[in-house]
mmCIF file of C-alpha atoms in Angstrom:
data_model
loop_
_atom_site.group_PDB
_atom_site.id
_atom_site.type_symbol
_atom_site.label_atom_id
_atom_site.label_comp_id
_atom_site.label_asym_id
_atom_site.label_seq_id
_atom_site.Cartn_x
_atom_site.Cartn_y
_atom_site.Cartn_z
ATOM 1 C CA MET A 13 44.241 -4.303 -13.806
ATOM 2 C CA LYS A 14 41.939 -1.783 -12.149
ATOM 3 C CA LYS A 15 40.331 -2.988 -8.930
ATOM 4 C CA GLU A 16 36.575 -2.830 -8.714
ATOM 5 C CA SER A 17 35.184 -0.491 -6.074
ATOM 6 C CA PRO A 18 33.664 -2.357 -3.145
ATOM 7 C CA ARG A 19 29.892 -2.487 -3.222
ATOM 8 C CA PRO A 20 28.219 -0.181 -0.697
ATOM 9 C CA ARG A 21 26.617 -1.825 2.301
ATOM 10 C CA PRO A 22 22.848 -1.711 1.731
ATOM 11 C CA THR A 23 20.814 0.440 4.070
ATOM 12 C CA TYR A 24 17.246 -0.181 5.170
ATOM 13 C CA ALA A 25 14.420 1.835 6.655
ATOM 14 C CA LEU A 26 11.277 1.058 8.582
ATOM 15 C CA ILE A 27 8.538 3.058 6.887
ATOM 16 C CA PHE A 28 5.228 3.988 8.491
ATOM 17 C CA ARG A 29 2.792 6.314 6.769
ATOM 18 C CA PHE A 30 -0.852 7.265 6.774
ATOM 19 C CA ARG A 31 -2.344 6.594 3.368
ATOM 20 C CA ASP A 32 -4.312 9.826 3.675
ATOM 21 C CA PRO A 33 -2.588 12.239 6.112
ATOM 22 C CA ALA A 34 -5.371 14.767 5.542
ATOM 23 C CA GLU A 35 -7.668 12.329 7.338
ATOM 24 C CA LEU A 36 -5.779 13.030 10.571
ATOM 25 C CA GLN A 37 -6.289 16.768 10.113
ATOM 26 C CA PHE A 38 -9.951 16.236 9.268
ATOM 27 C CA MET A 39 -10.475 14.265 12.496
ATOM 28 C CA HIS A 40 -8.633 16.650 14.817
ATOM 29 C CA GLY A 41 -8.116 19.979 13.074
ATOM 30 C CA HIS A 42 -4.723 21.471 12.196
ATOM 31 C CA ARG A 43 -3.667 22.483 15.702
ATOM 32 C CA ILE A 44 -4.543 19.219 17.478
ATOM 33 C CA SER A 45 -3.313 17.071 14.585
ATOM 34 C CA ALA A 46 0.112 18.722 14.916
ATOM 35 C CA VAL A 47 0.210 17.626 18.569
ATOM 36 C CA VAL A 48 -0.923 14.104 17.625
ATOM 37 C CA HIS A 49 1.763 13.988 14.922
ATOM 38 C CA ARG A 50 4.395 14.975 17.494
ATOM 39 C CA ASP A 51 3.182 12.313 19.946
ATOM 40 C CA ILE A 52 3.139 9.647 17.240
ATOM 41 C CA SER A 53 6.713 10.633 16.341
ATOM 42 C CA ARG A 54 7.783 9.930 19.913
ATOM 43 C CA ARG A 55 5.959 6.624 20.047
ATOM 44 C CA PHE A 56 7.277 5.588 16.642
ATOM 45 C CA GLY A 57 10.797 6.190 17.953
ATOM 46 C CA ARG A 58 10.179 3.740 20.806
ATOM 47 C CA LEU A 59 8.494 1.287 18.426
ATOM 48 C CA ALA A 60 11.460 1.418 16.038
ATOM 49 C CA ARG A 61 13.925 0.762 18.849
ATOM 50 C CA ARG A 62 11.976 -2.382 19.773
ATOM 51 C CA VAL A 63 11.723 -3.683 16.215
ATOM 52 C CA LEU A 64 15.398 -2.925 15.511
ATOM 53 C CA SER A 65 16.804 -4.091 18.850
ATOM 54 C CA ARG A 66 18.910 -6.765 17.124
ATOM 55 C CA HIS A 67 19.955 -4.601 14.193
ATOM 56 C CA SER A 68 22.026 -1.417 13.858
ATOM 57 C CA PRO A 69 20.183 1.911 13.565
ATOM 58 C CA PHE A 70 22.577 4.558 12.264
ATOM 59 C CA ASP A 71 20.341 7.570 12.916
ATOM 60 C CA GLU A 72 17.273 8.533 14.935
ATOM 61 C CA PRO A 73 13.785 7.847 13.541
ATOM 62 C CA PHE A 74 12.386 10.954 11.872
ATOM 63 C CA SER A 75 9.390 12.300 9.979
ATOM 64 C CA PRO A 76 10.446 13.721 6.586
ATOM 65 C CA GLN A 77 6.943 15.018 5.902
ATOM 66 C CA PHE A 78 3.572 15.121 7.613
ATOM 67 C CA GLY A 79 2.134 11.617 8.013
ATOM 68 C CA VAL A 80 5.336 9.726 7.113
ATOM 69 C CA TRP A 81 7.968 8.305 9.488
ATOM 70 C CA MET A 82 11.282 6.538 8.810
ATOM 71 C CA ALA A 83 13.802 4.645 10.927
ATOM 72 C CA PRO A 84 17.113 4.009 9.076
ATOM 73 C CA PHE A 85 19.261 1.000 9.936
ATOM 74 C CA HIS A 86 21.797 -1.567 8.802
ATOM 75 C CA MET A 87 20.814 -5.238 8.884
ATOM 76 C CA ARG A 88 22.908 -7.245 11.314
ATOM 77 C CA SER A 89 23.598 -10.908 10.504
ATOM 78 C CA TRP A 90 24.123 -13.909 12.768
ATOM 79 C CA LYS A 91 26.699 -16.610 12.145
ATOM 80 C CA VAL A 92 24.326 -19.590 12.529
ATOM 81 C CA GLY A 93 21.846 -18.528 9.883
ATOM 82 C CA PHE A 94 20.478 -15.375 8.319
ATOM 83 C CA ASP A 95 17.945 -14.628 5.615
ATOM 84 C CA VAL A 96 17.156 -11.022 4.711
ATOM 85 C CA ASP A 97 13.657 -11.857 3.449
ATOM 86 C CA ASP A 98 12.857 -13.727 6.673
ATOM 87 C CA GLN A 99 14.083 -10.766 8.712
ATOM 88 C CA ILE A 100 12.003 -8.308 6.690
ATOM 89 C CA SER A 101 8.917 -10.505 7.006
ATOM 90 C CA ALA A 102 9.351 -10.825 10.783
ATOM 91 C CA MET A 103 9.941 -7.088 11.254
ATOM 92 C CA THR A 104 6.935 -6.231 9.085
ATOM 93 C CA GLU A 105 4.556 -8.535 10.961
ATOM 94 C CA THR A 106 5.758 -7.290 14.339
ATOM 95 C CA GLY A 107 5.743 -3.668 13.214
ATOM 96 C CA LEU A 108 2.163 -3.906 11.953
ATOM 97 C CA GLU A 109 1.011 -5.172 15.330
ATOM 98 C CA LEU A 110 2.904 -2.478 17.249
ATOM 99 C CA VAL A 111 1.695 0.303 14.936
ATOM 100 C CA ARG A 112 -1.901 -0.781 15.443
ATOM 101 C CA GLU A 113 -1.381 -0.715 19.225
ATOM 102 C CA MET A 114 0.189 2.743 18.902
ATOM 103 C CA LEU A 115 -2.732 4.109 16.882
ATOM 104 C CA ASP A 116 -5.261 2.637 19.314
ATOM 105 C CA ILE A 117 -3.541 4.586 22.099
ATOM 106 C CA GLU A 118 -3.081 7.841 20.195
ATOM 107 C CA LEU A 119 -6.369 8.003 18.283
ATOM 108 C CA GLY A 120 -8.646 5.774 20.328
ATOM 109 C CA ARG A 121 -9.622 2.347 19.079
ATOM 110 C CA ALA A 122 -12.898 3.431 17.499
ATOM 111 C CA ALA A 123 -11.150 6.037 15.331
ATOM 112 C CA ALA A 124 -8.002 3.970 14.717
ATOM 113 C CA MET A 125 -10.062 1.146 13.182
ATOM 114 C CA HIS A 126 -10.926 3.446 10.274
ATOM 115 C CA VAL A 127 -7.414 4.776 9.601
ATOM 116 C CA ASP A 128 -5.559 3.136 6.711
ATOM 117 C CA PHE A 129 -1.777 3.006 6.903
ATOM 118 C CA ASP A 130 1.258 1.303 5.411
ATOM 119 C CA PHE A 131 4.159 -0.255 7.278
ATOM 120 C CA ALA A 132 7.073 -1.636 5.298
ATOM 121 C CA VAL A 133 10.791 -2.339 5.370
ATOM 122 C CA LEU A 134 12.513 -0.865 2.310
ATOM 123 C CA ARG A 135 16.061 -1.451 1.088
ATOM 124 C CA ASP A 136 18.393 1.092 -0.488
ATOM 125 C CA PRO A 137 21.127 -0.767 -2.423
ATOM 126 C CA THR A 138 23.149 2.448 -2.853
ATOM 127 C CA GLY A 139 23.797 2.528 0.895
ATOM 128 C CA GLN A 140 22.768 6.110 1.680
ATOM 129 C CA THR A 141 23.356 6.890 5.361
ATOM 130 C CA ARG A 142 22.436 10.574 5.482
ATOM 131 C CA PRO A 143 18.738 10.718 6.426
ATOM 132 C CA ASP A 144 17.894 13.337 3.791
ATOM 133 C CA ARG A 145 19.592 11.325 1.039
ATOM 134 C CA LEU A 146 17.992 8.069 2.191
ATOM 135 C CA TRP A 147 14.616 9.799 2.063
ATOM 136 C CA GLN A 148 15.312 10.965 -1.481
ATOM 137 C CA ALA A 149 16.427 7.462 -2.464
ATOM 138 C CA LEU A 150 13.235 5.884 -1.112
ATOM 139 C CA VAL A 151 10.562 8.560 -1.530
ATOM 140 C CA GLY A 152 9.476 7.257 -4.929
ATOM 141 C CA ARG A 153 9.027 3.722 -3.630
ATOM 142 C CA ILE A 154 7.193 4.984 -0.544
ATOM 143 C CA ALA A 155 4.761 6.886 -2.755
ATOM 144 C CA GLU A 156 4.243 3.736 -4.821
ATOM 145 C CA LEU A 157 3.447 1.498 -1.856
ATOM 146 C CA SER A 158 0.291 -0.164 -3.019
ATOM 147 C CA PRO A 159 -2.643 -1.018 -0.793
ATOM 148 C CA ASP A 160 -2.416 -4.440 -2.431
ATOM 149 C CA GLU A 161 1.033 -4.874 -0.821
ATOM 150 C CA THR A 162 0.068 -3.824 2.683
ATOM 151 C CA ALA A 163 -3.727 -4.065 2.929
ATOM 152 C CA PRO A 164 -4.967 -7.093 4.845
ATOM 153 C CA GLY A 165 -7.396 -8.391 2.207
ATOM 154 C CA VAL A 166 -10.268 -8.693 4.701
ATOM 155 C CA SER A 167 -12.020 -6.140 6.863
ATOM 156 C CA TRP A 168 -11.987 -6.128 10.658
ATOM 157 C CA ALA A 169 -15.547 -7.501 10.707
ATOM 158 C CA GLU A 170 -14.754 -10.224 8.151
ATOM 159 C CA LEU A 171 -11.713 -11.378 10.107
ATOM 160 C CA ARG A 172 -13.674 -11.408 13.345
ATOM 161 C CA ASP A 173 -16.329 -13.526 11.641
ATOM 162 C CA ILE A 174 -13.688 -15.988 10.371
ATOM 163 C CA MET A 175 -12.316 -16.418 13.893
ATOM 164 C CA ARG A 176 -15.653 -16.736 15.657
ATOM 165 C CA HIS A 177 -17.701 -18.787 13.224
ATOM 166 C CA GLY A 178 -15.602 -21.733 12.131
ATOM 167 C CA GLY A 179 -13.576 -20.115 9.362
ATOM 168 C CA LEU A 180 -10.248 -21.450 10.645
ATOM 169 C CA ASP A 181 -8.973 -24.779 9.350
ATOM 170 C CA PHE A 182 -6.193 -26.792 10.988
ATOM 171 C CA HIS A 183 -3.459 -28.968 9.544
ATOM 172 C CA LEU A 184 -1.114 -31.209 11.524
ATOM 173 C CA GLN A 185 2.576 -31.777 10.775
ATOM 174 C CA PRO A 186 4.502 -34.605 12.473
ATOM 175 C CA ILE A 187 7.418 -34.026 14.844
ATOM 176 C CA VAL A 188 9.727 -37.048 14.961
ATOM 177 C CA SER A 189 12.249 -38.407 17.411
ATOM 178 C CA LEU A 190 15.655 -38.765 15.777
ATOM 179 C CA ARG A 191 16.294 -41.931 17.764
ATOM 180 C CA ASP A 192 13.840 -44.018 15.738
ATOM 181 C CA LEU A 193 12.286 -41.505 13.267
ATOM 182 C CA LYS A 194 8.822 -42.161 14.694
ATOM 183 C CA PRO A 195 6.385 -39.322 15.378
ATOM 184 C CA VAL A 196 6.114 -38.196 18.980
ATOM 185 C CA GLY A 197 3.768 -35.292 18.357
ATOM 186 C CA PHE A 198 2.172 -32.952 15.839
ATOM 187 C CA GLU A 199 2.206 -29.191 15.403
ATOM 188 C CA ALA A 200 -1.143 -27.562 14.648
ATOM 189 C CA LEU A 201 -0.894 -25.111 11.729
ATOM 190 C CA VAL A 202 -3.791 -22.812 10.905
ATOM 191 C CA ARG A 203 -5.248 -21.901 7.512
ATOM 192 C CA GLY A 204 -7.881 -19.324 6.652
ATOM 193 C CA PRO A 205 -10.879 -20.026 4.398
ATOM 194 C CA ALA A 206 -9.799 -21.988 1.304
ATOM 195 C CA GLY A 207 -9.386 -19.836 -1.785
ATOM 196 C CA GLY A 208 -9.746 -16.593 0.170
ATOM 197 C CA PRO A 209 -7.261 -13.739 0.637
ATOM 198 C CA VAL A 210 -6.186 -14.975 4.085
ATOM 199 C CA GLU A 211 -5.950 -18.703 3.373
ATOM 200 C CA ARG A 212 -2.180 -18.643 4.008
ATOM 201 C CA ALA A 213 -1.156 -18.335 7.644
ATOM 202 C CA ASP A 214 1.176 -15.397 6.971
ATOM 203 C CA LYS A 215 -1.644 -13.443 5.304
ATOM 204 C CA LEU A 216 -4.034 -14.373 8.106
ATOM 205 C CA PHE A 217 -1.709 -13.176 10.869
ATOM 206 C CA ALA A 218 -0.710 -10.059 8.919
ATOM 207 C CA ALA A 219 -4.402 -9.161 8.655
ATOM 208 C CA ALA A 220 -4.833 -9.785 12.379
ATOM 209 C CA ALA A 221 -1.836 -7.565 13.162
ATOM 210 C CA TYR A 222 -3.189 -4.818 10.896
ATOM 211 C CA HIS A 223 -6.608 -4.894 12.574
ATOM 212 C CA GLY A 224 -5.298 -5.237 16.132
ATOM 213 C CA LEU A 225 -6.658 -8.780 16.494
ATOM 214 C CA HIS A 226 -3.384 -10.712 16.728
ATOM 215 C CA GLY A 227 -3.883 -11.908 20.314
ATOM 216 C CA GLU A 228 -7.505 -12.841 19.713
ATOM 217 C CA LEU A 229 -6.491 -14.849 16.636
ATOM 218 C CA GLU A 230 -3.790 -16.735 18.553
ATOM 219 C CA LEU A 231 -6.259 -17.711 21.283
ATOM 220 C CA ALA A 232 -8.826 -18.741 18.655
ATOM 221 C CA CYS A 233 -6.131 -20.937 17.092
ATOM 222 C CA VAL A 234 -5.372 -22.628 20.426
ATOM 223 C CA ALA A 235 -9.047 -23.384 21.021
ATOM 224 C CA GLY A 236 -9.633 -24.451 17.414
ATOM 225 C CA ALA A 237 -6.557 -26.694 17.271
ATOM 226 C CA TRP A 238 -7.481 -28.448 20.502
ATOM 227 C CA LYS A 239 -10.971 -29.059 19.138
ATOM 228 C CA ALA A 240 -9.719 -30.258 15.730
ATOM 229 C CA ALA A 241 -7.233 -32.688 17.326
ATOM 230 C CA ARG A 242 -9.302 -33.763 20.332
ATOM 231 C CA ALA A 243 -9.193 -37.376 19.095
ATOM 232 C CA LEU A 244 -5.371 -37.453 18.902
ATOM 233 C CA PRO A 245 -4.480 -40.522 20.995
ATOM 234 C CA ALA A 246 -1.676 -41.041 23.489
ATOM 235 C CA PRO A 247 1.286 -40.927 23.374
ATOM 236 C CA TYR A 248 1.233 -38.178 20.707
ATOM 237 C CA TRP A 249 1.356 -34.581 21.895
ATOM 238 C CA LEU A 250 -0.096 -31.524 20.209
ATOM 239 C CA SER A 251 1.863 -28.299 19.825
ATOM 240 C CA VAL A 252 0.202 -24.884 19.450
ATOM 241 C CA ASN A 253 1.696 -21.395 19.019
ATOM 242 C CA LEU A 254 1.263 -18.614 21.546
ATOM 243 C CA GLY A 255 2.780 -15.141 21.905
ATOM 244 C CA PRO A 256 4.495 -14.413 25.240
ATOM 245 C CA GLU A 257 2.033 -11.723 26.316
ATOM 246 C CA LEU A 258 -0.820 -14.242 26.149
ATOM 247 C CA PHE A 259 0.554 -16.347 28.989
ATOM 248 C CA HIS A 260 -0.906 -13.587 31.194
ATOM 249 C CA ALA A 261 -4.190 -13.321 29.275
ATOM 250 C CA PRO A 262 -7.436 -13.967 31.188
ATOM 251 C CA ALA A 263 -8.818 -15.577 28.017
ATOM 252 C CA LEU A 264 -6.093 -18.245 28.126
ATOM 253 C CA LYS A 265 -6.788 -18.892 31.800
ATOM 254 C CA ALA A 266 -10.468 -19.296 30.957
ATOM 255 C CA LEU A 267 -9.599 -21.658 28.109
ATOM 256 C CA VAL A 268 -7.642 -24.018 30.366
ATOM 257 C CA ARG A 269 -9.757 -23.510 33.502
ATOM 258 C CA GLU A 270 -11.915 -26.571 32.924
ATOM 259 C CA PRO A 271 -10.488 -29.897 34.125
ATOM 260 C CA ARG A 272 -8.219 -30.745 31.255
ATOM 261 C CA ASP A 273 -5.186 -32.984 31.018
ATOM 262 C CA LEU A 274 -2.392 -30.826 29.626
ATOM 263 C CA ARG A 275 0.303 -33.496 29.726
ATOM 264 C CA ARG A 276 0.127 -33.887 25.948
ATOM 265 C CA ARG A 277 -0.003 -30.175 25.174
ATOM 266 C CA VAL A 278 2.975 -28.043 24.138
ATOM 267 C CA PHE A 279 2.794 -24.247 23.964
ATOM 268 C CA GLU A 280 5.256 -22.860 21.410
ATOM 269 C CA LEU A 281 6.372 -19.421 22.508
ATOM 270 C CA THR A 282 6.511 -17.322 19.339
ATOM 271 C CA GLU A 283 8.043 -13.870 19.241
ATOM 272 C CA HIS A 284 9.845 -11.921 16.523
ATOM 273 C CA LEU A 285 11.368 -9.570 19.075
ATOM 274 C CA PRO A 286 13.574 -10.259 22.093
ATOM 275 C CA ILE A 287 11.243 -11.311 24.895
ATOM 276 C CA ARG A 288 10.929 -8.741 27.643
ATOM 277 C CA ALA A 289 11.228 -10.038 31.213
ATOM 278 C CA PRO A 290 11.541 -13.760 30.327
ATOM 279 C CA HIS A 291 11.496 -14.640 34.048
ATOM 280 C CA LYS A 292 7.953 -13.232 34.253
ATOM 281 C CA ILE A 293 6.863 -15.293 31.252
ATOM 282 C CA GLU A 294 8.380 -18.387 32.855
ATOM 283 C CA ALA A 295 6.514 -17.628 36.092
ATOM 284 C CA ALA A 296 3.254 -17.050 34.185
ATOM 285 C CA SER A 297 3.612 -20.496 32.608
ATOM 286 C CA HIS A 298 3.741 -22.264 36.008
ATOM 287 C CA PRO A 299 -0.026 -22.989 36.191
ATOM 288 C CA LEU A 300 0.204 -24.701 32.789
ATOM 289 C CA ARG A 301 3.386 -26.590 33.680
ATOM 290 C CA ARG A 302 1.866 -27.827 36.945
ATOM 291 C CA ARG A 303 -0.885 -29.479 34.907
ATOM 292 C CA GLY A 304 1.651 -31.201 32.681
ATOM 293 C CA ALA A 305 1.948 -28.770 29.764
ATOM 294 C CA ARG A 306 5.331 -28.175 28.178
ATOM 295 C CA VAL A 307 6.774 -24.969 26.757
ATOM 296 C CA ALA A 308 8.795 -24.714 23.543
ATOM 297 C CA LEU A 309 10.751 -21.716 22.281
ATOM 298 C CA ASP A 310 9.834 -21.381 18.603
ATOM 299 C CA ASP A 311 11.874 -19.903 15.731
ATOM 300 C CA ALA A 312 15.086 -19.770 17.759
ATOM 301 C CA GLY A 313 17.924 -18.552 15.597
ATOM 302 C CA CYS A 314 15.815 -16.265 13.403
ATOM 303 C CA GLY A 315 17.704 -13.232 14.597
ATOM 304 C CA TYR A 316 16.998 -13.349 18.308
ATOM 305 C CA LEU A 317 18.467 -16.509 19.880
ATOM 306 C CA ASN A 318 19.807 -15.565 23.275
ATOM 307 C CA MET A 319 20.992 -18.331 25.579
ATOM 308 C CA SER A 320 20.396 -16.231 28.684
ATOM 309 C CA MET A 321 16.769 -15.987 27.550
ATOM 310 C CA VAL A 322 16.655 -19.772 27.087
ATOM 311 C CA GLU A 323 18.004 -20.233 30.608
ATOM 312 C CA ALA A 324 15.470 -17.758 32.032
ATOM 313 C CA LEU A 325 12.477 -19.257 30.198
ATOM 314 C CA CYS A 326 13.413 -22.875 30.996
ATOM 315 C CA PRO A 327 11.677 -24.306 27.897
ATOM 316 C CA HIS A 328 11.323 -28.051 27.450
ATOM 317 C CA ILE A 329 12.041 -27.734 23.700
ATOM 318 C CA VAL A 330 14.023 -25.210 21.632
ATOM 319 C CA LYS A 331 13.153 -25.170 17.922
ATOM 320 C CA LEU A 332 15.903 -23.925 15.612
ATOM 321 C CA CYS A 333 14.091 -22.267 12.753
ATOM 322 C CA VAL A 334 14.057 -23.209 9.106
ATOM 323 C CA THR A 335 16.481 -20.378 8.247
ATOM 324 C CA VAL A 336 19.169 -22.065 10.330
ATOM 325 C CA ILE A 337 18.502 -25.561 9.001
ATOM 326 C CA ARG A 338 18.595 -24.382 5.368
ATOM 327 C CA ARG A 339 22.170 -23.261 5.987
ATOM 328 C CA ILE A 340 23.321 -26.280 7.949
ATOM 329 C CA ASP A 341 25.366 -27.529 4.988
ATOM 330 C CA ALA A 342 26.811 -24.084 4.147
ATOM 331 C CA GLY A 343 30.251 -25.013 5.446
ATOM 332 C CA PRO A 344 32.253 -25.941 8.536
ATOM 333 C CA ASP A 345 31.800 -22.552 10.211
ATOM 334 C CA SER A 346 28.015 -22.729 10.014
ATOM 335 C CA LEU A 347 27.980 -26.373 11.069
ATOM 336 C CA GLY A 348 30.278 -25.689 14.015
ATOM 337 C CA ALA A 349 28.117 -22.786 15.184
ATOM 338 C CA ILE A 350 24.983 -24.951 15.055
ATOM 339 C CA ARG A 351 26.691 -27.763 16.988
ATOM 340 C CA ASP A 352 27.643 -25.229 19.651
ATOM 341 C CA VAL A 353 24.045 -23.990 19.921
ATOM 342 C CA VAL A 354 22.748 -27.564 20.235
ATOM 343 C CA ARG A 355 25.223 -28.313 23.034
ATOM 344 C CA ARG A 356 24.217 -25.167 24.905
ATOM 345 C CA VAL A 357 20.511 -25.935 24.508
ATOM 346 C CA LYS A 358 21.064 -29.399 25.968
ATOM 347 C CA ARG A 359 23.036 -27.931 28.863
ATOM 348 C CA ALA A 360 19.967 -25.800 29.569
ATOM 349 C CA LYS A 361 18.046 -29.112 29.881
ATOM 350 C CA ALA A 362 15.959 -28.492 26.750
ATOM 351 C CA ALA A 363 15.484 -30.782 23.756
ATOM 352 C CA PRO A 364 16.805 -29.200 20.512
ATOM 353 C CA LEU A 365 14.415 -29.536 17.563
ATOM 354 C CA ALA A 366 15.452 -28.962 13.933
ATOM 355 C CA GLU A 367 12.645 -27.269 12.025
ATOM 356 C CA GLY A 368 12.330 -27.329 8.235
ATOM 357 C CA VAL A 369 14.328 -30.476 7.390
ATOM 358 C CA GLU A 370 13.687 -31.134 3.700
ATOM 359 C CA SER A 371 16.600 -33.163 2.313
ATOM 360 C CA ALA A 372 18.595 -36.270 3.176
ATOM 361 C CA GLU A 373 21.740 -34.125 3.411
ATOM 362 C CA GLN A 374 20.122 -31.790 5.936
ATOM 363 C CA PHE A 375 18.919 -34.817 7.892
ATOM 364 C CA ARG A 376 22.443 -36.238 8.019
ATOM 365 C CA HIS A 377 23.829 -32.973 9.377
ATOM 366 C CA VAL A 378 20.951 -32.546 11.837
ATOM 367 C CA ARG A 379 21.614 -35.969 13.303
ATOM 368 C CA GLY A 380 25.349 -35.324 13.411
ATOM 369 C CA CYS A 381 24.817 -32.049 15.291
ATOM 370 C CA GLY A 382 22.987 -33.836 18.082
ATOM 371 C CA PHE A 383 19.408 -32.701 17.555
ATOM 372 C CA GLU A 384 16.876 -34.868 19.397
ATOM 373 C CA LEU A 385 13.723 -33.933 17.468
ATOM 374 C CA ALA A 386 12.989 -32.853 13.900
ATOM 375 C CA GLN A 387 10.181 -31.530 11.755
ATOM 376 C CA GLY A 388 9.942 -30.851 8.030
ATOM 377 C CA TYR A 389 8.757 -32.065 4.639
ATOM 378 C CA LEU A 390 11.229 -34.964 4.747
ATOM 379 C CA PHE A 391 9.172 -36.505 7.559
ATOM 380 C CA GLY A 392 5.730 -35.349 6.500
ATOM 381 C CA ARG A 393 3.914 -32.343 5.104
ATOM 382 C CA PRO A 394 1.092 -30.607 6.978
ATOM 383 C CA ARG A 395 -2.206 -32.339 6.260
ATOM 384 C CA PRO A 396 -5.775 -31.611 7.347
ATOM 385 C CA ALA A 397 -6.269 -32.706 10.946
ATOM 386 C CA ARG A 398 -9.139 -35.034 10.058
ATOM 387 C CA HIS A 399 -6.959 -36.810 7.474
ATOM 388 C CA VAL A 400 -4.068 -37.248 9.918
ATOM 389 C CA LEU A 401 -6.333 -38.597 12.661
ATOM 390 C CA ALA A 402 -7.907 -41.077 10.249
ATOM 391 C CA ASN A 403 -4.518 -42.325 9.010
ATOM 392 C CA LEU A 404 -2.210 -42.357 12.040
ATOM 393 C CA GLY A 405 -1.007 -45.799 11.007
ATOM 394 C CA ASP A 406 0.746 -44.212 8.015
ATOM 395 C CA TYR A 407 3.227 -42.388 10.256
#
């Protein structure tokens, strides 16, 4: 019997392109636009190395034609849990934000605001590793990238208006102690205007990344969540998400400057890339910690869990992401790896939290692995903050 040939290992590429490369030449002229293109190529190389720091690039980023850049790589998995779609989503969101920062620097913010671009992660199932052949394999799909796939759905001005004039809505999801299954706190989850193109949080943050408003949106979410849940009584705590760079932000310092009890506030450190200089982030969090706030490391295990980073950040809580929990019953190897992570998190004096628990079987494994806290549909779906506050007796 003839053996089947092994399937090729899929290859991937980060793709960045201007929707209208002629626009660059119109703005700067042919000679200057060639210099700008060269400088963007250099910056895109650094950007790609950041985005792919936990994966395996097999060639240097390159520009196959004017206004298009590619960075080829192989996807690297992790034994505790791995989901290709989750990885692509995380890389795309992060890449959008970094591309916008890059264009602000290269073109100036005023000009960059009016430049339309696409950023995507594309897969080649045939496994081409020669850059020219990978380009040929993907060029048709790059040309077919639709603005509907990558456009943010709202303009810069519309998004700014949503953030500044009450367009954000907040839901609360319970976080339970696994000792007695009673809620100890709630995570604030943002929604955009109901029925609009950025109602879903992923669409909202993708639009913010595209328009260079990611940090401003995160700070607006902190302020809005605190306002929406201001009547949340003791002993419940409220958890909000915050990117690591914002621990240094003057706007955050201004937000917490007023006399405010932070003992029932948790800042979830969210980052889709390995955190640079975690000791500096830990030091920047000291003013918040001194006033009683706690720090959680969010989405741990989604490609970037690093115990040395956990030890440097000294978080109070480490949340293992939904990707990990979905695979907790995949077999003894996966279960053993998760148990090991939980033990190491506890040794770092942090409370391990299982995120995305949806079934009784997952709950059984989560408890058996030694998690202390849990969150997921099994314990309660996100509900509007006003509904939760009016019905706390139901939890």
